[in-house]
């Protein structure tokens, strides 16, 4: 059986936002992490004593371009969505411009109220990249050039066929209380610094550099802070009911600390997120299971996906399961719908192809021949 889908989307249609939305920042749970043991290689084990204290975090997006609306701070929301699974409670998110006194003040304030301060941006080679310069006075320490990082930067540029610009030397600055975090996708190394019970983690602004640094180095390090506990999450995605209606159906599960249940209105429906914390994964799963079972019993027909599922993936699974195929006719979309379909794994098994038309005659001709 073949299915033909016609599509006429205006230029302003936020198609990718609808079909590929991501989890927003979630203020969820806290934990009592142990002191890390020393480990060889990579980032040094933290000396911060966090036993008996809730692990509170804040995120600082740094850059005047964020305050001016020239760029959107997507890094903060991306990081915020990953903190609950680590058992870290996010309490503040702020944006600070490229102003040295204000940045230094923000770091001092963060050290007073947070266990972890995570920053994005301000690590580049230009004069308005001031994250390093702001931490130094907040720590009352003097940065020095690290020759091994200069060598790394020189090799980075040499591999790309040119010498290192002298301005990039500032990226090799480091204070005694900090360690570099390697950046495999760019020239700006991150910082991991500790002072007076606070960990400051500085990462670059470009998302491809920021996300890889987080996933490969920062997140594994943070997970060690709560190595005596396990936090697991389950995202249940629904469509067809309003947020208020969903809330009413499962209201008795809200307000419980462990497992925590959150409800979020998204472009692709209403999402439910269950978070449980326990000494091991099996125990944490036992906390989640009754809530997930109740959600299934009451909302089963409205559930379309879980965790990182997207609507396009869910639609593809149905097409494959039913042995259906699909072709598309698009007008004034630039092939957006076709791109979404072909981004799905195994799309070759159900996608027959399509037409992208900008002239009504082509559109009508294609429709008449197809139908």
Tab-separated table of C-alpha atoms in Angstrom:
chain	number	residue	atom	x	y	z
A	1	UNK	CA	0.000	0.000	0.000
A	2	UNK	CA	1.318	3.436	-0.902
A	3	UNK	CA	0.636	6.695	0.888
A	4	UNK	CA	1.127	10.031	-0.880
A	5	UNK	CA	1.661	13.051	1.330
A	6	UNK	CA	1.177	16.564	-0.056
A	7	UNK	CA	2.889	19.454	1.727
A	8	UNK	CA	2.632	23.229	1.280
A	9	UNK	CA	4.649	24.936	4.017
A	10	UNK	CA	5.336	28.645	4.245
A	11	UNK	CA	8.878	29.893	4.658
A	12	UNK	CA	8.148	30.774	8.282
A	13	UNK	CA	6.981	27.306	9.252
A	14	UNK	CA	9.230	25.978	12.009
A	15	UNK	CA	9.130	22.429	10.750
A	16	UNK	CA	12.302	21.268	12.421
A	17	UNK	CA	11.213	22.723	15.718
A	18	UNK	CA	7.933	20.822	15.562
A	19	UNK	CA	9.318	17.459	14.581
A	20	UNK	CA	12.677	17.514	16.311
A	21	UNK	CA	12.112	19.388	19.584
A	22	UNK	CA	14.312	18.717	22.563
A	23	UNK	CA	13.841	18.667	26.311
A	24	UNK	CA	13.818	22.060	28.017
A	25	UNK	CA	15.691	22.862	31.248
A	26	UNK	CA	14.246	20.854	34.131
A	27	UNK	CA	14.708	21.827	37.747
A	28	UNK	CA	14.410	18.470	39.437
A	29	UNK	CA	16.303	16.693	42.179
A	30	UNK	CA	19.381	16.962	44.372
A	31	UNK	CA	21.670	14.367	45.877
A	32	UNK	CA	24.319	13.810	48.544
A	33	UNK	CA	27.460	12.899	46.565
A	34	UNK	CA	30.598	11.358	48.059
A	35	UNK	CA	34.126	12.694	47.906
A	36	UNK	CA	35.994	11.477	44.837
A	37	UNK	CA	38.974	9.214	45.119
A	38	UNK	CA	42.096	10.268	43.238
A	39	UNK	CA	42.263	8.916	39.710
A	40	UNK	CA	45.054	8.806	37.173
A	41	UNK	CA	44.718	10.518	33.834
A	42	UNK	CA	42.181	12.993	32.512
A	43	UNK	CA	40.736	15.588	34.835
A	44	UNK	CA	42.010	15.429	38.425
A	45	UNK	CA	39.741	14.039	41.128
A	46	UNK	CA	37.912	16.828	42.928
A	47	UNK	CA	38.956	17.866	46.408
A	48	UNK	CA	35.580	19.457	47.085
A	49	UNK	CA	33.807	17.907	50.067
A	50	UNK	CA	30.164	17.656	49.071
A	51	UNK	CA	29.090	15.008	51.585
A	52	UNK	CA	25.899	15.987	53.353
A	53	UNK	CA	25.203	18.917	51.038
A	54	UNK	CA	22.800	19.139	48.152
A	55	UNK	CA	24.636	19.446	44.879
A	56	UNK	CA	23.350	22.773	43.551
A	57	UNK	CA	24.336	24.087	40.141
A	58	UNK	CA	23.997	27.214	38.077
A	59	UNK	CA	24.684	27.871	34.417
A	60	UNK	CA	26.098	31.110	33.039
A	61	UNK	CA	25.841	31.897	29.338
A	62	UNK	CA	28.584	34.417	28.563
A	63	UNK	CA	28.570	36.849	25.651
A	64	UNK	CA	27.110	40.240	24.791
A	65	UNK	CA	25.748	38.705	21.591
A	66	UNK	CA	23.386	36.662	23.791
A	67	UNK	CA	22.134	39.768	25.603
A	68	UNK	CA	21.622	41.571	22.293
A	69	UNK	CA	19.562	38.735	20.847
A	70	UNK	CA	22.059	38.128	18.050
A	71	UNK	CA	22.498	34.523	19.184
A	72	UNK	CA	20.240	32.215	21.188
A	73	UNK	CA	21.712	30.513	24.243
A	74	UNK	CA	20.960	26.917	23.281
A	75	UNK	CA	23.878	25.518	25.294
A	76	UNK	CA	22.312	26.333	28.669
A	77	UNK	CA	19.058	24.528	27.887
A	78	UNK	CA	20.977	21.579	26.424
A	79	UNK	CA	23.116	21.230	29.561
A	80	UNK	CA	20.142	21.800	31.872
A	81	UNK	CA	18.342	18.864	30.297
A	82	UNK	CA	21.234	16.582	31.243
A	83	UNK	CA	21.719	17.572	34.879
A	84	UNK	CA	18.725	15.700	36.391
A	85	UNK	CA	20.099	12.340	35.259
A	86	UNK	CA	23.269	13.171	37.206
A	87	UNK	CA	21.309	13.960	40.362
A	88	UNK	CA	22.269	17.641	40.166
A	89	UNK	CA	19.753	20.357	41.010
A	90	UNK	CA	19.856	23.362	38.707
A	91	UNK	CA	18.855	26.521	40.575
A	92	UNK	CA	19.959	29.438	38.409
A	93	UNK	CA	20.510	30.199	34.724
A	94	UNK	CA	21.876	33.621	33.785
A	95	UNK	CA	23.358	35.493	30.834
A	96	UNK	CA	26.252	37.904	31.360
A	97	UNK	CA	27.747	40.185	28.737
A	98	UNK	CA	31.418	40.654	27.893
A	99	UNK	CA	32.064	42.949	30.847
A	100	UNK	CA	35.022	42.049	33.090
A	101	UNK	CA	33.769	43.567	36.390
A	102	UNK	CA	30.299	42.071	35.949
A	103	UNK	CA	31.715	38.669	35.029
A	104	UNK	CA	34.028	38.668	38.045
A	105	UNK	CA	31.097	39.639	40.265
A	106	UNK	CA	29.021	36.812	38.759
A	107	UNK	CA	31.747	34.262	39.515
A	108	UNK	CA	32.079	35.491	43.098
A	109	UNK	CA	28.314	35.254	43.544
A	110	UNK	CA	28.302	31.769	42.044
A	111	UNK	CA	31.027	30.626	44.427
A	112	UNK	CA	28.944	31.819	47.368
A	113	UNK	CA	25.695	30.086	46.445
A	114	UNK	CA	26.482	27.070	44.240
A	115	UNK	CA	28.412	23.817	44.396
A	116	UNK	CA	28.902	23.817	40.628
A	117	UNK	CA	29.078	26.782	38.255
A	118	UNK	CA	28.952	25.846	34.571
A	119	UNK	CA	29.780	28.482	31.971
A	120	UNK	CA	29.544	28.495	28.192
A	121	UNK	CA	31.339	30.979	25.953
A	122	UNK	CA	34.028	33.597	26.417
A	123	UNK	CA	36.992	31.255	25.867
A	124	UNK	CA	38.012	32.473	22.422
A	125	UNK	CA	41.152	34.419	21.418
A	126	UNK	CA	39.621	37.887	20.988
A	127	UNK	CA	39.673	40.853	23.354
A	128	UNK	CA	36.032	40.398	24.345
A	129	UNK	CA	36.551	36.764	25.424
A	130	UNK	CA	36.897	37.390	29.153
A	131	UNK	CA	35.892	34.222	31.011
A	132	UNK	CA	39.454	33.318	32.015
A	133	UNK	CA	40.281	36.915	32.908
A	134	UNK	CA	37.187	37.104	35.157
A	135	UNK	CA	37.879	33.912	37.096
A	136	UNK	CA	41.455	34.915	37.959
A	137	UNK	CA	40.496	37.885	40.217
A	138	UNK	CA	37.535	35.953	41.631
A	139	UNK	CA	40.053	33.322	42.762
A	140	UNK	CA	42.688	35.971	43.556
A	141	UNK	CA	45.165	34.101	41.365
A	142	UNK	CA	47.403	35.082	38.451
A	143	UNK	CA	47.151	33.172	35.157
A	144	UNK	CA	50.266	32.057	33.327
A	145	UNK	CA	50.878	30.772	29.802
A	146	UNK	CA	51.116	26.982	29.627
A	147	UNK	CA	53.681	25.995	27.016
A	148	UNK	CA	52.164	22.575	26.342
A	149	UNK	CA	48.874	24.204	25.355
A	150	UNK	CA	50.705	26.645	23.080
A	151	UNK	CA	52.291	23.622	21.416
A	152	UNK	CA	48.867	22.015	21.000
A	153	UNK	CA	47.508	25.188	19.415
A	154	UNK	CA	50.457	25.426	17.042
A	155	UNK	CA	49.907	21.823	15.953
A	156	UNK	CA	46.183	22.514	15.471
A	157	UNK	CA	46.854	25.379	13.071
A	158	UNK	CA	49.768	23.632	11.342
A	159	UNK	CA	47.476	20.708	10.528
A	160	UNK	CA	45.232	23.227	8.784
A	161	UNK	CA	48.036	24.700	6.731
A	162	UNK	CA	48.940	27.879	8.600
A	163	UNK	CA	50.724	29.390	11.593
A	164	UNK	CA	48.978	30.075	14.886
A	165	UNK	CA	47.750	33.702	15.186
A	166	UNK	CA	49.425	35.395	18.143
A	167	UNK	CA	46.050	36.298	19.646
A	168	UNK	CA	45.384	32.606	20.279
A	169	UNK	CA	48.137	32.493	22.894
A	170	UNK	CA	45.682	33.887	25.461
A	171	UNK	CA	43.813	30.572	25.226
A	172	UNK	CA	46.807	28.918	26.888
A	173	UNK	CA	46.371	30.946	30.097
A	174	UNK	CA	45.684	28.984	33.286
A	175	UNK	CA	45.465	29.753	37.014
A	176	UNK	CA	46.956	27.390	39.654
A	177	UNK	CA	43.534	26.180	40.859
A	178	UNK	CA	42.409	25.140	37.379
A	179	UNK	CA	43.075	22.357	34.904
A	180	UNK	CA	42.498	22.373	31.168
A	181	UNK	CA	39.678	20.389	29.565
A	182	UNK	CA	40.679	19.234	26.092
A	183	UNK	CA	38.677	20.542	23.136
A	184	UNK	CA	38.921	18.133	20.204
A	185	UNK	CA	36.754	20.285	17.927
A	186	UNK	CA	38.334	23.709	18.324
A	187	UNK	CA	41.110	25.862	19.750
A	188	UNK	CA	39.509	26.895	23.057
A	189	UNK	CA	40.357	24.496	25.887
A	190	UNK	CA	37.896	24.423	28.752
A	191	UNK	CA	38.656	24.978	32.428
A	192	UNK	CA	37.885	22.877	35.508
A	193	UNK	CA	38.620	24.988	38.581
A	194	UNK	CA	37.965	24.494	42.306
A	195	UNK	CA	37.919	26.942	45.189
A	196	UNK	CA	36.231	27.039	48.606
A	197	UNK	CA	33.850	24.166	47.955
A	198	UNK	CA	32.791	25.243	44.472
A	199	UNK	CA	33.635	23.647	41.138
A	200	UNK	CA	33.708	25.967	38.129
A	201	UNK	CA	33.477	24.322	34.715
A	202	UNK	CA	34.078	26.531	31.679
A	203	UNK	CA	33.243	25.300	28.195
A	204	UNK	CA	33.386	26.955	24.752
A	205	UNK	CA	30.351	28.537	23.130
A	206	UNK	CA	30.123	26.789	19.720
A	207	UNK	CA	27.645	23.928	20.284
A	208	UNK	CA	29.719	21.277	18.491
A	209	UNK	CA	32.663	22.047	20.791
A	210	UNK	CA	30.501	22.494	23.873
A	211	UNK	CA	28.499	19.296	23.501
A	212	UNK	CA	31.423	17.005	22.712
A	213	UNK	CA	33.411	18.387	25.654
A	214	UNK	CA	30.456	17.822	27.956
A	215	UNK	CA	29.710	14.281	26.796
A	216	UNK	CA	33.294	13.044	26.606
A	217	UNK	CA	34.898	14.715	29.621
A	218	UNK	CA	32.694	16.836	31.863
A	219	UNK	CA	29.689	14.549	32.275
A	220	UNK	CA	31.753	11.431	33.117
A	221	UNK	CA	33.666	13.469	35.695
A	222	UNK	CA	30.488	14.819	37.278
A	223	UNK	CA	28.954	11.343	37.384
A	224	UNK	CA	31.805	10.302	39.672
A	225	UNK	CA	30.582	12.833	42.228
A	226	UNK	CA	27.496	10.701	42.789
A	227	UNK	CA	29.047	7.288	42.214
A	228	UNK	CA	27.309	5.840	45.318
A	229	UNK	CA	23.887	6.627	43.836
A	230	UNK	CA	22.156	6.045	40.521
A	231	UNK	CA	19.699	8.453	38.911
A	232	UNK	CA	17.599	7.244	35.989
A	233	UNK	CA	14.969	9.021	33.926
A	234	UNK	CA	12.100	8.010	31.699
A	235	UNK	CA	10.517	10.419	29.233
A	236	UNK	CA	6.987	9.593	28.084
A	237	UNK	CA	5.668	11.638	25.152
A	238	UNK	CA	1.963	12.127	24.495
A	239	UNK	CA	-0.166	13.889	21.897
A	240	UNK	CA	-3.878	14.627	21.698
A	241	UNK	CA	-4.564	15.860	25.243
A	242	UNK	CA	-3.984	19.275	26.780
A	243	UNK	CA	-1.485	19.803	29.583
A	244	UNK	CA	-4.319	20.417	32.035
A	245	UNK	CA	-6.130	17.230	31.022
A	246	UNK	CA	-2.985	15.126	31.416
A	247	UNK	CA	-2.265	16.755	34.780
A	248	UNK	CA	-5.753	15.895	36.016
A	249	UNK	CA	-5.503	12.243	35.007
A	250	UNK	CA	-2.249	11.592	36.911
A	251	UNK	CA	-2.406	14.334	39.545
A	252	UNK	CA	-1.634	12.087	42.538
A	253	UNK	CA	1.917	11.479	41.297
A	254	UNK	CA	2.941	15.131	41.285
A	255	UNK	CA	4.692	16.602	44.313
A	256	UNK	CA	6.534	13.395	45.216
A	257	UNK	CA	10.288	13.882	45.632
A	258	UNK	CA	11.423	10.384	44.661
A	259	UNK	CA	10.323	9.448	42.073
A	260	UNK	CA	9.847	12.942	40.705
A	261	UNK	CA	7.269	13.492	37.957
A	262	UNK	CA	7.359	16.588	35.768
A	263	UNK	CA	4.970	17.667	33.008
A	264	UNK	CA	6.008	19.870	30.081
A	265	UNK	CA	4.104	21.308	27.144
A	266	UNK	CA	6.175	20.922	23.986
A	267	UNK	CA	5.692	21.574	20.278
A	268	UNK	CA	5.124	17.849	19.698
A	269	UNK	CA	2.730	17.249	22.590
A	270	UNK	CA	2.790	16.897	26.362
A	271	UNK	CA	5.900	15.251	27.807
A	272	UNK	CA	6.119	13.490	31.168
A	273	UNK	CA	9.486	12.937	32.795
A	274	UNK	CA	9.949	10.495	35.667
A	275	UNK	CA	13.205	10.738	37.641
A	276	UNK	CA	14.233	8.275	40.360
A	277	UNK	CA	17.298	8.109	42.574
A	278	UNK	CA	18.513	5.021	44.442
A	279	UNK	CA	21.603	3.077	45.458
A	280	UNK	CA	21.495	0.986	42.279
A	281	UNK	CA	19.746	0.911	38.902
A	282	UNK	CA	17.419	-1.951	39.828
A	283	UNK	CA	16.071	-0.118	42.875
A	284	UNK	CA	15.688	3.131	40.926
A	285	UNK	CA	13.772	1.297	38.191
A	286	UNK	CA	11.415	-0.149	40.816
A	287	UNK	CA	10.579	3.408	41.868
A	288	UNK	CA	9.834	4.448	38.288
A	289	UNK	CA	7.843	1.366	37.237
A	290	UNK	CA	4.595	2.046	39.202
A	291	UNK	CA	4.411	5.597	37.858
A	292	UNK	CA	5.134	4.501	34.294
A	293	UNK	CA	2.542	1.723	34.575
A	294	UNK	CA	-0.125	4.160	35.793
A	295	UNK	CA	0.674	6.570	32.964
A	296	UNK	CA	0.310	3.738	30.434
A	297	UNK	CA	-2.989	2.588	31.891
A	298	UNK	CA	-4.504	6.067	31.789
A	299	UNK	CA	-2.858	7.640	28.745
A	300	UNK	CA	-1.836	4.660	26.630
A	301	UNK	CA	-3.686	5.652	23.452
A	302	UNK	CA	-2.105	9.119	23.558
A	303	UNK	CA	1.510	7.966	23.989
A	304	UNK	CA	3.575	8.199	20.806
A	305	UNK	CA	7.176	7.882	22.008
A	306	UNK	CA	9.776	7.708	24.742
A	307	UNK	CA	13.041	9.365	25.736
A	308	UNK	CA	14.789	10.672	22.580
A	309	UNK	CA	12.114	9.515	20.119
A	310	UNK	CA	10.970	12.085	17.560
A	311	UNK	CA	7.623	12.169	15.726
A	312	UNK	CA	9.361	11.279	12.466
A	313	UNK	CA	10.920	8.202	14.068
A	314	UNK	CA	7.580	7.170	15.540
A	315	UNK	CA	5.865	7.554	12.161
A	316	UNK	CA	8.619	5.522	10.493
A	317	UNK	CA	8.194	2.682	12.990
A	318	UNK	CA	4.468	2.512	12.199
A	319	UNK	CA	5.078	2.513	8.439
A	320	UNK	CA	7.666	-0.264	8.725
A	321	UNK	CA	5.517	-2.343	11.085
A	322	UNK	CA	2.485	-2.119	8.768
A	323	UNK	CA	4.465	-2.609	5.572
A	324	UNK	CA	3.420	0.774	4.184
A	325	UNK	CA	5.364	3.078	1.908
A	326	UNK	CA	5.213	6.839	1.481
A	327	UNK	CA	5.943	9.429	-1.204
A	328	UNK	CA	5.759	13.196	-0.807
A	329	UNK	CA	4.844	16.191	-2.921
A	330	UNK	CA	6.167	19.442	-1.468
A	331	UNK	CA	5.630	23.024	-2.536
A	332	UNK	CA	7.785	25.925	-1.298
A	333	UNK	CA	9.457	23.862	1.426
A	334	UNK	CA	12.962	23.502	0.025
A	335	UNK	CA	12.606	19.766	0.588
A	336	UNK	CA	12.215	20.113	4.357
A	337	UNK	CA	9.772	17.217	4.700
A	338	UNK	CA	11.873	14.938	2.515
A	339	UNK	CA	14.922	15.788	4.598
A	340	UNK	CA	13.130	14.888	7.827
A	341	UNK	CA	12.003	11.563	6.393
A	342	UNK	CA	15.419	10.605	5.024
A	343	UNK	CA	17.098	11.504	8.319
A	344	UNK	CA	15.304	8.538	9.867
A	345	UNK	CA	17.207	5.253	9.945
A	346	UNK	CA	15.877	2.634	7.502
A	347	UNK	CA	13.921	5.253	5.534
A	348	UNK	CA	14.861	3.349	2.372
A	349	UNK	CA	12.463	0.603	3.443
A	350	UNK	CA	9.375	2.833	3.229
A	351	UNK	CA	10.248	6.057	1.371
A	352	UNK	CA	9.616	5.982	-2.378
A	353	UNK	CA	10.731	9.523	-3.169
A	354	UNK	CA	9.124	12.869	-3.792
A	355	UNK	CA	8.721	16.056	-5.784
A	356	UNK	CA	9.687	19.558	-4.671
A	357	UNK	CA	7.736	22.136	-6.655
A	358	UNK	CA	7.830	25.926	-6.708
A	359	UNK	CA	5.488	26.438	-9.647
A	360	UNK	CA	1.801	25.628	-9.324
A	361	UNK	CA	1.782	24.008	-12.743
A	362	UNK	CA	4.430	21.501	-11.647
A	363	UNK	CA	2.566	20.895	-8.401
A	364	UNK	CA	-0.783	20.307	-10.146
A	365	UNK	CA	0.827	18.106	-12.806
A	366	UNK	CA	2.489	15.930	-10.169
A	367	UNK	CA	-0.682	15.639	-8.102
A	368	UNK	CA	-2.817	14.767	-11.125
A	369	UNK	CA	-0.387	12.043	-12.242
A	370	UNK	CA	-0.094	10.640	-8.722
A	371	UNK	CA	-3.769	10.617	-7.881
